[in-house]
mmCIF file of C-alpha atoms and ligand atoms in Angstrom:
data_model
loop_
_atom_site.group_PDB
_atom_site.id
_atom_site.type_symbol
_atom_site.label_atom_id
_atom_site.label_comp_id
_atom_site.label_asym_id
_atom_site.label_seq_id
_atom_site.Cartn_x
_atom_site.Cartn_y
_atom_site.Cartn_z
ATOM 1 C CA MET K 1 -0.127 0.119 -0.092
ATOM 2 C CA LYS K 2 2.848 2.261 1.263
ATOM 3 C CA ARG K 3 4.618 1.457 -2.439
ATOM 4 C CA LEU K 4 1.704 2.442 -4.418
ATOM 5 C CA SER K 5 0.858 5.725 -2.862
ATOM 6 C CA VAL K 6 4.761 6.527 -3.256
ATOM 7 C CA GLY K 7 4.355 5.440 -7.327
ATOM 8 C CA PHE K 8 0.764 7.669 -7.638
ATOM 9 C CA VAL K 9 2.320 10.910 -5.867
ATOM 10 C CA ALA K 10 5.436 10.458 -8.326
ATOM 11 C CA LEU K 11 3.242 10.457 -11.254
ATOM 12 C CA VAL K 12 0.987 13.420 -10.146
ATOM 13 C CA VAL K 13 4.258 15.303 -9.593
ATOM 14 C CA ALA K 14 5.820 13.825 -13.156
ATOM 15 C CA VAL K 15 2.254 14.872 -14.995
ATOM 16 C CA GLY K 16 2.093 18.487 -13.055
ATOM 17 C CA ALA K 17 5.461 19.170 -14.084
ATOM 18 C CA ALA K 18 4.746 17.881 -17.809
ATOM 19 C CA CYS K 19 1.691 20.202 -17.571
ATOM 20 C CA ALA K 20 3.755 23.292 -16.021
ATOM 21 C CA GLN K 21 6.522 23.484 -18.436
ATOM 22 C CA GLU K 22 3.725 23.037 -21.347
ATOM 23 C CA LYS K 23 2.484 26.775 -19.994
ATOM 24 C CA LYS K 24 4.656 29.792 -21.039
ATOM 25 C CA THR K 25 4.381 33.971 -21.219
ATOM 26 C CA ALA K 26 4.814 35.319 -24.445
ATOM 27 C CA THR K 27 6.370 39.288 -24.526
ATOM 28 C CA ILE K 28 5.194 41.635 -27.514
ATOM 29 C CA THR K 29 7.669 44.486 -27.969
ATOM 30 C CA ILE K 30 6.106 47.275 -29.296
ATOM 31 C CA THR K 31 7.152 50.809 -31.136
ATOM 32 C CA ALA K 32 4.848 53.905 -31.234
ATOM 33 C CA PRO K 33 5.469 57.439 -32.182
ATOM 34 C CA ASP K 34 6.869 59.110 -29.536
ATOM 35 C CA ALA K 35 7.538 63.009 -30.298
ATOM 36 C CA GLY K 36 3.839 64.525 -29.696
ATOM 37 C CA TYR K 37 1.716 67.013 -28.235
ATOM 38 C CA LYS K 38 0.980 63.740 -25.552
ATOM 39 C CA ASP K 39 2.802 60.604 -24.467
ATOM 40 C CA THR K 40 1.262 57.746 -26.894
ATOM 41 C CA ILE K 41 -0.879 55.413 -24.998
ATOM 42 C CA LEU K 42 -0.992 51.676 -25.482
ATOM 43 C CA LYS K 43 -3.469 49.340 -24.828
ATOM 44 C CA VAL K 44 -3.773 45.569 -25.406
ATOM 45 C CA ASP K 45 -7.116 43.856 -24.914
ATOM 46 C CA GLY K 46 -8.536 47.209 -23.279
ATOM 47 C CA THR K 47 -5.522 47.432 -21.049
ATOM 48 C CA ALA K 48 -3.160 50.074 -20.649
ATOM 49 C CA VAL K 49 0.825 49.244 -21.099
ATOM 50 C CA SER K 50 2.882 51.259 -19.536
ATOM 51 C CA GLY K 51 6.609 52.273 -21.639
ATOM 52 C CA SER K 52 9.021 54.981 -22.405
ATOM 53 C CA GLY K 53 10.461 56.411 -25.365
ATOM 54 C CA GLY K 54 7.962 55.194 -27.694
ATOM 55 C CA LYS K 55 8.991 51.112 -26.280
ATOM 56 C CA PHE K 56 6.097 49.016 -24.824
ATOM 57 C CA THR K 57 6.945 45.889 -23.799
ATOM 58 C CA PHE K 58 3.681 43.590 -23.109
ATOM 59 C CA THR K 59 3.709 39.904 -21.216
ATOM 60 C CA THR K 60 1.130 37.737 -22.053
ATOM 61 C CA PRO K 61 -0.572 35.535 -19.468
ATOM 62 C CA ALA K 62 1.099 31.948 -19.328
ATOM 63 C CA LEU K 63 0.191 30.432 -22.927
ATOM 64 C CA GLU K 64 -0.292 27.111 -23.740
ATOM 65 C CA SER K 65 2.478 25.301 -26.197
ATOM 66 C CA GLY K 66 1.510 24.819 -29.360
ATOM 67 C CA LYS K 67 -1.841 26.926 -29.758
ATOM 68 C CA GLU K 68 -1.643 30.793 -31.408
ATOM 69 C CA TYR K 69 -3.566 34.050 -29.491
ATOM 70 C CA LYS K 70 -4.016 36.473 -30.595
ATOM 71 C CA PHE K 71 -3.890 39.957 -29.269
ATOM 72 C CA LYS K 72 -5.553 43.608 -29.574
ATOM 73 C CA VAL K 73 -2.861 46.057 -29.719
ATOM 74 C CA GLU K 74 -4.249 49.835 -30.141
ATOM 75 C CA ALA K 75 -2.292 53.209 -29.707
ATOM 76 C CA LEU K 76 -3.667 56.377 -28.984
ATOM 77 C CA ILE K 77 -1.664 59.245 -30.620
ATOM 78 C CA GLU K 78 -1.623 62.874 -30.142
ATOM 79 C CA PRO K 79 0.761 64.738 -32.595
ATOM 80 C CA ASN K 80 -0.623 67.995 -31.869
ATOM 81 C CA ASN K 81 -3.570 69.378 -29.435
ATOM 82 C CA TYR K 82 -6.221 68.890 -31.920
ATOM 83 C CA THR K 83 -5.527 65.610 -33.762
ATOM 84 C CA LYS K 84 -6.249 62.035 -32.197
ATOM 85 C CA ILE K 85 -5.268 59.427 -34.405
ATOM 86 C CA THR K 86 -6.009 55.512 -33.177
ATOM 87 C CA ARG K 87 -3.677 53.060 -34.396
ATOM 88 C CA PRO K 88 -5.420 49.527 -34.121
ATOM 89 C CA ARG K 89 -3.412 46.330 -35.026
ATOM 90 C CA GLU K 90 -3.787 42.607 -34.445
ATOM 91 C CA VAL K 91 -0.267 40.477 -33.235
ATOM 92 C CA THR K 92 -0.774 36.575 -33.099
ATOM 93 C CA VAL K 93 1.836 34.788 -30.978
ATOM 94 C CA LYS K 94 2.627 31.452 -28.946
ATOM 95 C CA ALA K 95 4.067 30.444 -25.627
ATOM 96 C CA GLY K 96 7.747 31.444 -25.615
ATOM 97 C CA ASP K 97 7.632 34.091 -28.416
ATOM 98 C CA ALA K 98 9.366 37.217 -28.504
ATOM 99 C CA ALA K 99 7.323 39.172 -30.995
ATOM 100 C CA THR K 100 7.882 42.812 -32.115
ATOM 101 C CA LEU K 101 4.970 45.023 -33.591
ATOM 102 C CA ASP K 102 6.051 48.602 -35.394
ATOM 103 C CA LEU K 103 2.995 50.877 -34.591
ATOM 104 C CA THR K 104 5.402 54.041 -35.990
ATOM 105 C CA LYS K 105 3.960 53.882 -39.897
ATOM 106 C CA GLU K 106 0.428 54.289 -40.351
ATOM 107 C CA ASP K 107 -2.423 52.252 -42.216
ATOM 108 C CA LYS K 108 -4.294 54.111 -44.347
ATOM 109 C CA ALA K 109 -7.285 51.270 -43.947
ATOM 110 C CA LEU K 110 -6.926 50.616 -40.514
ATOM 111 C CA ASP K 111 -6.282 54.153 -38.739
ATOM 112 C CA LYS K 112 -8.844 56.794 -37.708
ATOM 113 C CA ILE K 113 -7.873 60.649 -37.317
ATOM 114 C CA VAL K 114 -10.296 63.053 -35.325
ATOM 115 C CA VAL K 115 -9.449 66.542 -35.002
ATOM 116 C CA ARG K 116 -11.583 68.514 -32.444
ATOM 117 C CA TRP K 117 -13.552 71.543 -33.314
ATOM 118 C CA VAL K 118 -11.498 74.849 -33.841
ATOM 119 C CA PRO K 119 -13.878 77.531 -35.957
ATOM 120 C CA THR K 120 -12.244 79.660 -38.279
ATOM 121 C CA PRO K 121 -12.932 83.399 -37.567
ATOM 122 C CA ASN K 122 -15.155 84.985 -39.562
ATOM 123 C CA ASP K 123 -13.342 87.592 -41.085
ATOM 124 C CA ILE K 124 -10.939 84.811 -42.408
ATOM 125 C CA VAL K 125 -13.718 82.658 -43.475
ATOM 126 C CA ASP K 126 -14.419 86.104 -45.637
ATOM 127 C CA GLU K 127 -10.749 86.044 -46.883
ATOM 128 C CA MET K 128 -11.002 82.611 -48.142
ATOM 129 C CA ALA K 129 -14.092 82.714 -49.904
ATOM 130 C CA LYS K 130 -12.444 86.210 -51.837
ATOM 131 C CA MET K 131 -9.536 83.824 -52.358
ATOM 132 C CA ALA K 132 -12.145 80.948 -53.972
ATOM 133 C CA LYS K 133 -14.080 83.723 -56.051
ATOM 134 C CA VAL K 134 -17.452 82.392 -54.753
ATOM 135 C CA ASN K 135 -20.265 83.410 -56.846
ATOM 136 C CA LYS K 136 -24.134 82.931 -56.993
ATOM 137 C CA ASN K 137 -23.557 79.553 -58.912
ATOM 138 C CA ASP K 138 -21.086 78.195 -56.908
ATOM 139 C CA VAL K 139 -22.113 75.025 -54.460
ATOM 140 C CA ILE K 140 -19.770 74.735 -51.238
ATOM 141 C CA PHE K 141 -18.311 71.966 -49.378
ATOM 142 C CA ASP K 142 -16.986 71.593 -46.223
ATOM 143 C CA PRO K 143 -14.960 68.826 -45.064
ATOM 144 C CA GLY K 144 -15.557 68.744 -41.485
ATOM 145 C CA CYS K 145 -17.925 71.375 -40.922
ATOM 146 C CA GLY K 146 -18.121 72.302 -37.492
ATOM 147 C CA ASP K 147 -20.534 74.863 -37.235
ATOM 148 C CA ALA K 148 -21.093 75.071 -40.702
ATOM 149 C CA VAL K 149 -19.526 79.079 -40.451
ATOM 150 C CA MET K 150 -17.578 78.052 -43.851
ATOM 151 C CA LEU K 151 -20.676 77.184 -45.820
ATOM 152 C CA ILE K 152 -23.192 79.843 -44.195
ATOM 153 C CA ARG K 153 -21.226 82.942 -44.414
ATOM 154 C CA PRO K 154 -20.683 82.748 -48.251
ATOM 155 C CA MET K 155 -23.867 82.312 -49.002
ATOM 156 C CA LYS K 156 -25.195 84.777 -46.979
ATOM 157 C CA LEU K 157 -22.601 87.529 -47.909
ATOM 158 C CA LEU K 158 -21.679 86.224 -51.461
ATOM 159 C CA GLY K 159 -25.494 84.321 -52.523
ATOM 160 C CA ALA K 160 -23.668 80.911 -53.044
ATOM 161 C CA LYS K 161 -26.161 78.362 -54.204
ATOM 162 C CA LYS K 162 -25.780 75.598 -51.960
ATOM 163 C CA GLY K 163 -23.394 74.283 -48.833
ATOM 164 C CA ILE K 164 -22.868 70.575 -48.160
ATOM 165 C CA GLY K 165 -20.527 69.724 -45.397
ATOM 166 C CA ILE K 166 -19.796 66.735 -43.299
ATOM 167 C CA ASP K 167 -18.423 65.981 -40.008
ATOM 168 C CA ILE K 168 -17.542 63.140 -37.781
ATOM 169 C CA ASP K 169 -19.408 64.397 -34.595
ATOM 170 C CA PRO K 170 -23.097 64.219 -34.230
ATOM 171 C CA LYS K 171 -23.242 67.432 -31.958
ATOM 172 C CA MET K 172 -21.260 69.291 -34.214
ATOM 173 C CA VAL K 173 -24.146 68.530 -37.090
ATOM 174 C CA LYS K 174 -26.845 69.249 -35.180
ATOM 175 C CA LYS K 175 -25.385 72.736 -33.900
ATOM 176 C CA ALA K 176 -24.830 73.199 -37.706
ATOM 177 C CA GLN K 177 -28.425 72.477 -38.977
ATOM 178 C CA GLU K 178 -29.481 75.199 -35.756
ATOM 179 C CA LYS K 179 -26.927 77.771 -36.775
ATOM 180 C CA ALA K 180 -28.110 77.473 -40.565
ATOM 181 C CA MET K 181 -32.116 77.510 -39.203
ATOM 182 C CA GLU K 182 -31.167 80.560 -37.305
ATOM 183 C CA GLU K 183 -29.486 82.316 -40.359
ATOM 184 C CA GLY K 184 -32.406 81.270 -42.531
ATOM 185 C CA VAL K 185 -30.541 79.305 -45.533
ATOM 186 C CA ALA K 186 -31.602 75.884 -43.901
ATOM 187 C CA GLU K 187 -33.180 74.858 -46.943
ATOM 188 C CA LYS K 188 -30.158 75.497 -48.930
ATOM 189 C CA VAL K 189 -27.765 73.671 -46.474
ATOM 190 C CA VAL K 190 -26.865 69.946 -46.454
ATOM 191 C CA ILE K 191 -25.315 68.684 -43.201
ATOM 192 C CA LYS K 192 -24.204 65.353 -42.837
ATOM 193 C CA GLU K 193 -22.568 63.075 -40.575
ATOM 194 C CA GLY K 194 -20.045 61.260 -41.921
ATOM 195 C CA ASP K 195 -15.882 60.483 -41.907
ATOM 196 C CA ILE K 196 -13.576 62.393 -44.441
ATOM 197 C CA LEU K 197 -12.014 58.939 -44.315
ATOM 198 C CA ASN K 198 -14.785 56.899 -45.672
ATOM 199 C CA GLU K 199 -14.766 57.268 -49.297
ATOM 200 C CA LYS K 200 -18.675 56.972 -49.680
ATOM 201 C CA ASP K 201 -19.490 59.731 -47.162
ATOM 202 C CA MET K 202 -17.162 61.714 -49.395
ATOM 203 C CA ALA K 203 -18.826 60.818 -52.482
ATOM 204 C CA ILE K 204 -21.232 64.179 -51.620
ATOM 205 C CA ALA K 205 -18.077 66.263 -52.392
ATOM 206 C CA SER K 206 -18.741 65.680 -56.463
ATOM 207 C CA GLU K 207 -21.494 68.378 -56.360
ATOM 208 C CA ALA K 208 -19.069 70.983 -54.986
ATOM 209 C CA SER K 209 -17.446 73.725 -56.960
ATOM 210 C CA VAL K 210 -15.786 75.330 -54.312
ATOM 211 C CA VAL K 211 -13.946 73.615 -51.456
ATOM 212 C CA LEU K 212 -13.437 75.443 -48.172
ATOM 213 C CA ILE K 213 -11.198 73.442 -45.505
ATOM 214 C CA TYR K 214 -9.849 73.849 -42.041
ATOM 215 C CA ILE K 215 -8.685 70.188 -41.218
ATOM 216 C CA GLY K 216 -5.055 69.526 -40.062
ATOM 217 C CA ASP K 217 -1.816 68.309 -41.384
ATOM 218 C CA ASP K 218 -2.783 64.570 -40.953
ATOM 219 C CA LEU K 219 -6.713 64.403 -41.908
ATOM 220 C CA GLY K 220 -5.533 66.895 -45.003
ATOM 221 C CA ALA K 221 -2.920 64.406 -46.441
ATOM 222 C CA ARG K 222 -5.121 61.467 -46.105
ATOM 223 C CA MET K 223 -7.975 63.539 -48.064
ATOM 224 C CA ALA K 224 -5.909 64.919 -50.396
ATOM 225 C CA PRO K 225 -6.320 61.703 -52.970
ATOM 226 C CA VAL K 226 -9.870 61.604 -52.262
ATOM 227 C CA LEU K 227 -10.890 64.983 -53.208
ATOM 228 C CA GLN K 228 -8.175 64.811 -56.441
ATOM 229 C CA LYS K 229 -10.288 61.912 -57.777
ATOM 230 C CA LEU K 230 -13.675 63.229 -56.717
ATOM 231 C CA LEU K 231 -13.939 67.047 -57.440
ATOM 232 C CA LYS K 232 -14.377 68.217 -61.069
ATOM 233 C CA PRO K 233 -11.640 69.870 -63.266
ATOM 234 C CA GLY K 234 -12.334 73.745 -62.208
ATOM 235 C CA THR K 235 -13.187 73.247 -58.530
ATOM 236 C CA ARG K 236 -11.417 76.176 -56.393
ATOM 237 C CA ILE K 237 -10.332 75.033 -53.032
ATOM 238 C CA VAL K 238 -8.922 77.100 -50.191
ATOM 239 C CA SER K 239 -7.777 75.464 -47.129
ATOM 240 C CA HIS K 240 -6.964 77.673 -43.534
ATOM 241 C CA ARG K 241 -3.022 77.200 -42.522
ATOM 242 C CA PHE K 242 -2.837 73.625 -43.398
ATOM 243 C CA LYS K 243 -1.763 71.730 -46.934
ATOM 244 C CA LEU K 244 -3.185 68.565 -48.598
ATOM 245 C CA GLY K 245 -0.141 66.668 -48.530
ATOM 246 C CA ASP K 246 1.866 66.233 -51.454
ATOM 247 C CA TRP K 247 -0.805 68.416 -53.592
ATOM 248 C CA LYS K 248 1.523 71.324 -54.196
ATOM 249 C CA PRO K 249 -1.144 74.662 -53.643
ATOM 250 C CA ASP K 250 -1.255 76.964 -56.752
ATOM 251 C CA ARG K 251 -0.777 79.636 -54.102
ATOM 252 C CA THR K 252 0.035 80.622 -50.896
ATOM 253 C CA VAL K 253 -1.180 83.929 -49.126
ATOM 254 C CA THR K 254 -0.794 85.378 -45.466
ATOM 255 C CA VAL K 255 -3.681 87.803 -44.592
ATOM 256 C CA ARG K 256 -4.186 89.649 -41.339
ATOM 257 C CA GLY K 257 -7.257 88.395 -39.018
ATOM 258 C CA ALA K 258 -9.026 91.122 -37.406
ATOM 259 C CA ASP K 259 -7.855 90.063 -34.076
ATOM 260 C CA GLY K 260 -3.670 91.217 -35.363
ATOM 261 C CA ASP K 261 -2.937 87.565 -36.305
ATOM 262 C CA GLU K 262 -1.527 86.169 -39.491
ATOM 263 C CA TYR K 263 -3.147 83.924 -41.338
ATOM 264 C CA VAL K 264 -1.872 81.334 -43.908
ATOM 265 C CA LEU K 265 -4.467 80.413 -46.635
ATOM 266 C CA HIS K 266 -3.734 77.851 -49.721
ATOM 267 C CA TYR K 267 -5.415 77.775 -52.957
ATOM 268 C CA TRP K 268 -5.826 75.199 -55.699
ATOM 269 C CA GLU K 269 -7.670 74.350 -58.565
ATOM 270 C CA VAL K 270 -8.554 71.005 -59.751
ATOM 271 C CA LYS K 271 -6.843 70.419 -63.160
ATOM 272 C CA GLU K 272 -8.164 68.337 -65.911
ATOM 273 C CA LYS K 273 -7.780 64.220 -65.086
ATOM 274 C CA LYS K 274 -5.233 63.205 -67.435
HETATM 275 C C1 LIG S 1 -11.339 72.367 -37.215
HETATM 276 S S1 LIG S 1 -12.597 72.625 -37.007
HETATM 277 C C2 LIG S 1 -13.206 73.149 -38.501
HETATM 278 C C3 LIG S 1 -14.231 73.546 -38.150
HETATM 279 C C4 LIG S 1 -14.791 74.747 -39.850
HETATM 280 N N1 LIG S 1 -14.502 73.905 -40.727
HETATM 281 C C5 LIG S 1 -14.564 75.530 -39.256
HETATM 282 O O1 LIG S 1 -13.548 75.977 -40.238
HETATM 283 O O2 LIG S 1 -14.773 76.806 -38.562
HETATM 284 C C6 LIG S 1 -12.655 70.472 -37.920
HETATM 285 C C7 LIG S 1 -13.947 69.750 -37.840
HETATM 286 O O3 LIG S 1 -13.683 68.675 -38.119
HETATM 287 C C8 LIG S 1 -13.961 67.859 -37.665
HETATM 288 N N2 LIG S 1 -13.916 66.495 -37.991
HETATM 289 C C9 LIG S 1 -12.977 65.831 -37.155
HETATM 290 N N3 LIG S 1 -12.273 64.998 -37.767
HETATM 291 C C10 LIG S 1 -12.990 64.226 -38.576
HETATM 292 C C11 LIG S 1 -13.554 63.459 -39.661
HETATM 293 N N4 LIG S 1 -12.683 62.056 -39.368
HETATM 294 N N5 LIG S 1 -14.140 63.189 -40.270
HETATM 295 C C12 LIG S 1 -15.071 64.461 -40.631
HETATM 296 N N6 LIG S 1 -14.906 65.294 -40.061
HETATM 297 C C13 LIG S 1 -14.233 65.538 -38.365
HETATM 298 C C14 LIG S 1 -14.380 68.061 -36.187
HETATM 299 O O4 LIG S 1 -15.748 67.410 -35.617
HETATM 300 C C15 LIG S 1 -14.852 69.750 -36.253
HETATM 301 O O5 LIG S 1 -15.785 70.100 -36.241
#
């Protein structure tokens, strides 16, 4: 009886040791953009991972050997005080792996970019409309329209025919619609909730003859090829401060605002498609 129980204990210990051997952690070393307005926040499966200098190391729970495990990694990057970039990725590891993941590079299909509302002053909107030579035949489009100031003022002051705006923030869509109503131009304004990075939401742009923009460098660069594809030749574009990626402006001017500050405005005219 004594011999049997010793053998049994030995067997249990051996099986236990084998099981313990089979489970191992894995590490994922993640590199993310470092320089910015705020430190990048990195999460794995929704839990924040600490790091510094753009380097983060995540150790997985003990994993069974031979099996593949998928982890959802997401970086929240703030390159400046008005832009938030969400960069999601997935990484697959096995027990014992030492994986790496590079989140410094953008993926146009996966990354989401949102810019917060900062309105263009009224007198600068008027300068932009003047630069675009807005007239009564024009349909104005503002991607990221905020409270629709860039649609309402040229319609009221220069008699533009129609204004079209999209904004990702439903609160801004409501605000823009209310303002258009208050200003008596609601029947000439179409405001929709939409994402500049979604080509379907942007399809509405093909109706425009003038595009007025204030959206930041990151979103501007991402939107440029979509605008080039959708806009009719001859469409005039004026952007407050920010460029449209590699798309070189035809003209850039600096104007002084009523507040005494200098404002840079860029102008493009859409060329015939080759
Ligand atoms: C800098 S404000 C400009 C507002 C207005 N165009 C002006 O000049 O007064 C940018 C606006 O774009 C909206 N926005 C930010 N990211 C967007 C996105 N991905 N798609 C659509 N709208 C976006 C914001 O909600 C905000 O109202």
